[in-house]
Coordinates of C-alpha atoms in Angstrom, one line a residue:
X1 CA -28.5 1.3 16.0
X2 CA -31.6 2.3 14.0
X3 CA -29.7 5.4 12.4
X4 CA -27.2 2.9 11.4
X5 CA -29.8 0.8 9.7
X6 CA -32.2 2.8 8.5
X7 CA -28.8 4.8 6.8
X8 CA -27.8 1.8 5.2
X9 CA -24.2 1.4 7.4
X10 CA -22.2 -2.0 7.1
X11 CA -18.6 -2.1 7.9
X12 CA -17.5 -2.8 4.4
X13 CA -19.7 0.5 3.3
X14 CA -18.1 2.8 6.3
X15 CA -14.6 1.0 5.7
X16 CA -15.0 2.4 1.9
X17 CA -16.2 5.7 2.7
X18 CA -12.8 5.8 5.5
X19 CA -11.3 5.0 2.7
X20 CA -11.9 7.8 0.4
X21 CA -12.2 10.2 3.1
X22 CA -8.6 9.2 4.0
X23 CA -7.1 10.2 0.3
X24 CA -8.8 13.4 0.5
X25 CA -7.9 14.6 4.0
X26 CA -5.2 12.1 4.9
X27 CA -5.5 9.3 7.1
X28 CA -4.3 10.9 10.3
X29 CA -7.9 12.9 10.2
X30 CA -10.1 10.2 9.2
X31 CA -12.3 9.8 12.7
X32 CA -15.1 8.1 13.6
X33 CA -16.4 11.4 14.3
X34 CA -16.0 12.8 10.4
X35 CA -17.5 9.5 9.3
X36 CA -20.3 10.0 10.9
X37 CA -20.6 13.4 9.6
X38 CA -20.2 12.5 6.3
X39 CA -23.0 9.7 7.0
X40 CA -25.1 12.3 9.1
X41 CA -25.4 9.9 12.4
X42 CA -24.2 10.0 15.2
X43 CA -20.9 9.0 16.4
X44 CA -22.4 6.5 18.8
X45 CA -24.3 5.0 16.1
X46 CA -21.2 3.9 14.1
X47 CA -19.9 2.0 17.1
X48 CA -22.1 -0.6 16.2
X49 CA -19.8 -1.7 13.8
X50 CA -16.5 0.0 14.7
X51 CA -14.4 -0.3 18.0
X52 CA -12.5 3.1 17.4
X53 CA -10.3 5.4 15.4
X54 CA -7.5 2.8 15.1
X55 CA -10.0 -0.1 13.9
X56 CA -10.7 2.4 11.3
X57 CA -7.5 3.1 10.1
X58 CA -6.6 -0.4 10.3
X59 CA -9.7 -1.5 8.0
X60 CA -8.7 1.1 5.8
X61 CA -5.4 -0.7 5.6
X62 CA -6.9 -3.9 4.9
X63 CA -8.8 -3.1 2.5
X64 CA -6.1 -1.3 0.8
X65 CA -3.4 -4.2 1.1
X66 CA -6.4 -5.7 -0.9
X67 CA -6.8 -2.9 -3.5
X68 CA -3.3 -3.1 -4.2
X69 CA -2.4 -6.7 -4.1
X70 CA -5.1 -7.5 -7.0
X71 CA -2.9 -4.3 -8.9
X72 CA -0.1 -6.0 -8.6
X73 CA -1.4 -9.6 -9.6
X74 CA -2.9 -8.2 -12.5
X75 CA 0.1 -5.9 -13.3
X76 CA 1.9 -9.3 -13.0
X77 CA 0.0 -11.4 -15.2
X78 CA 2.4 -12.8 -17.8
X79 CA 5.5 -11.4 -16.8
X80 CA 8.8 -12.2 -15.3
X81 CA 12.6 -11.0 -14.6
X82 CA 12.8 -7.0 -15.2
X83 CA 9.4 -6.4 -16.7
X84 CA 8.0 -8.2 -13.9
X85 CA 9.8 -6.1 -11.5
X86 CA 8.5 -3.0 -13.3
X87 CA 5.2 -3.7 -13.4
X88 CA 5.4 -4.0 -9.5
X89 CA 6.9 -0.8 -9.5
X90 CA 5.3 0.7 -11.6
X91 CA 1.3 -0.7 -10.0
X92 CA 2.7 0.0 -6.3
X93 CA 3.9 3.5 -7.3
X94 CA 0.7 4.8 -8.9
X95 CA -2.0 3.2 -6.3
X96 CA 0.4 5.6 -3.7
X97 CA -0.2 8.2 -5.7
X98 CA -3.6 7.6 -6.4
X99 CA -4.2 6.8 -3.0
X100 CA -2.4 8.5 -0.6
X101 CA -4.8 8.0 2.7
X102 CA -4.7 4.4 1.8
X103 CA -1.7 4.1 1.0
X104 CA -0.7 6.0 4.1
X105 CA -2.5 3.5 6.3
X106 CA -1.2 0.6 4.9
X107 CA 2.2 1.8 6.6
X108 CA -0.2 1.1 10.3
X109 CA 2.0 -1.4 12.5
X110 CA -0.8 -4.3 12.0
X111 CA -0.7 -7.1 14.9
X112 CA 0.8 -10.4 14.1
X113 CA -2.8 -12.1 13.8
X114 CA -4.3 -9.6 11.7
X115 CA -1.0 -9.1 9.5
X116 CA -0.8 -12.6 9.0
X117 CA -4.4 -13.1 7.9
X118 CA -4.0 -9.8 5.5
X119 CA -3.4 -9.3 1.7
X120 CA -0.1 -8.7 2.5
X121 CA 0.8 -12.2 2.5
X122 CA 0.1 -11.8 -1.2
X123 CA 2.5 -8.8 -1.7
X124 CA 5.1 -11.1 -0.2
X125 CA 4.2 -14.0 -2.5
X126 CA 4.2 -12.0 -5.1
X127 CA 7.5 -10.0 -4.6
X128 CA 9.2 -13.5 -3.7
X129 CA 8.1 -14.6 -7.0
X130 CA 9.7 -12.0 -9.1
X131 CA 12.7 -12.6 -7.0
X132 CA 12.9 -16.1 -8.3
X133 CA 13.3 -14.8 -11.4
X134 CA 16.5 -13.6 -10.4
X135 CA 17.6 -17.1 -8.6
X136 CA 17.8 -15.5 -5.0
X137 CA 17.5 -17.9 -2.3
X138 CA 17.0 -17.3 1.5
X139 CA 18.3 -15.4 2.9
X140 CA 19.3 -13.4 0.0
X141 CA 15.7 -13.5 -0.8
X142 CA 14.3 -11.9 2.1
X143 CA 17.4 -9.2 2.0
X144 CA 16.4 -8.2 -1.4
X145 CA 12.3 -8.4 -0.8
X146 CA 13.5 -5.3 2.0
X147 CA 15.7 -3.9 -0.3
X148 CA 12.9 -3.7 -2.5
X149 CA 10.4 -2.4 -0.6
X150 CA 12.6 0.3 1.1
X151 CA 13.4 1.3 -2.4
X152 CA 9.4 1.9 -3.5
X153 CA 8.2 3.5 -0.1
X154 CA 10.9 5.3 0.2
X155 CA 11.2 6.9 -3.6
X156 CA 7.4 7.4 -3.5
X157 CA 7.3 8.9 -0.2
X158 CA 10.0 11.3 -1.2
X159 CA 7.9 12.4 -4.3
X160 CA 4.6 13.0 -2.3
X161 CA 6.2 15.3 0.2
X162 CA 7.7 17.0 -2.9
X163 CA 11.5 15.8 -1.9
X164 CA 12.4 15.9 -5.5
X165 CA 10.8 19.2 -6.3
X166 CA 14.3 20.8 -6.0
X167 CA 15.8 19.1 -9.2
X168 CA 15.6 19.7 -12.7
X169 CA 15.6 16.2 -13.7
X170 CA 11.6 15.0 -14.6
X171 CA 11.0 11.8 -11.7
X172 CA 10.0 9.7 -14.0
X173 CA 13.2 9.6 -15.7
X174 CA 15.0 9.1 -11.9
X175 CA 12.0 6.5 -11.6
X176 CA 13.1 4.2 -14.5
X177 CA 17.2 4.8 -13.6
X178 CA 16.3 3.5 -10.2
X179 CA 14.5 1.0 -11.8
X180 CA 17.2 -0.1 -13.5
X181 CA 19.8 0.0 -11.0
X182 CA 18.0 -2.0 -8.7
X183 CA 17.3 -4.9 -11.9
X184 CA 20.9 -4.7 -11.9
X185 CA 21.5 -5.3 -8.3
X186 CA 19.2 -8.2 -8.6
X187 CA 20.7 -9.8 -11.4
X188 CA 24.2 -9.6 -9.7
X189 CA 23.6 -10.0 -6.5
X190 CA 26.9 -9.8 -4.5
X191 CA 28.0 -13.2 -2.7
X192 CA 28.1 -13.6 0.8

C-alpha cells in the first residue's frame, strides 16, 4: 500500500492508464500485472484499489461509455432527423477507431446494477431521441435503437478487422450509403 501512495495510484489514474494501455495492446492483454509494470509496483500493490482483471476491464468500459456519451451529446448539440443520426454515426464510429481497447471493452457483458448506473443510459437517451425525430413509438422504437446499433458495431467492427479491405470501393463512401439507407428505413418504417 505505500508503493501505491507514494506512486501516486488512484483508481481513476490506473483506470486511465488501463485505458490507454488497452488501445495500444488491445483489451484482452490489459492485466493487473502490465499495469503495474507500466506503474513499476507490484501487482499486489494495485489490489488496493482493484479486485481483478475483469474489474479492470470493466472500469475501462465505464469510463469509456463516459468518453463517448459526452462525443455523442456534443456531436448532437443542435441537431435533429438525418443530421442528427449522422453525427451519431459519425462520433460513435471515430471514438472506435480512435479507441479500439476502449471501445473493445465497452462490448464487456456489464451486470444489471452496474449497467444500469453507467453512461450507457445516456447512449440510450440519446439514440431514443433522434429516433423521435423520426415519430417511432415503442416498440418500434426499441426495434430500431437495435437496428441501429447492430448497424454501427457491426460496420465498424468489420472495418477494424479489415473486412472491407477486399473491395475497391473507399469505406467512407459505403459509410455514408449505409448511412443513408438506414435514414431511409427510419423515415419509412414499415407497419406492423
Amino acid at each position: 500500500m505505500c508503493c501505491v501512495a507514494r506512486a501516486g495510484l488512484t483508481v481513476e489514474r490506473l483506470t486511465l492508464a488501463a485505458a490507454e494501455l488497452a488501445d495500444e495492446v488491445g483489451v484482452d492483454n490489459v492485466t493487473v500485472a502490465a499495469l503495474a509494470r507500466h506503474f513499476g509496483v507490484k501487482d499486489a500493490s494495485l489490489y488496493f484499489h482493484l479486485k481483478n482483471a475483469r474489474d479492470l476491464r470493466v472500469r475501462i468500459a465505464l469510463l469509456a461509455l463516459v468518453e463517448l456519451a459526452d462525443r455523442v451529446a456534443a456531436a448532437l448539440a443542435g441537431r435533429a432527423g438525418k443530421d442528427a443520426l449522422v453525427a451519431f454515426a459519425n462520433a460513435y464510429r471515430d471514438y472506435a477507431r480512435q479507441h479500439p481497447g476502449r471501445y473493445a471493452a465497452m462490448q464487456i457483458d456489464l451486470d444489471p446494477e452496474t449497467a444500469a448506473a453507467s453512461a450507457g443510459v445516456r447512449h440510450a437517451e440519446m439514440t431514443r431521441a433522434i429516433l423521435r425525430g423520426y415519430r417511432l413509438a415503442e416498440p418500434d422504437q426499441t426495434d430500431a435503437v437495435r437496428m441501429m446499433h447492430s448497424t454501427f458495431h457491426g460496420f465498424v467492427s468489420l472495418e477494424k478487422t479489415g473486412g472491407f479491405r477486399h473491395t475497391p470501393r473507399a469505406t467512407d463512401d459505403s459509410w455514408t450509403r449505409t448511412l443513408d439507407a438506414l435514414d431511409a428505413v427510419l423515415a419509412n418504417w414499415p407497419p406492423r
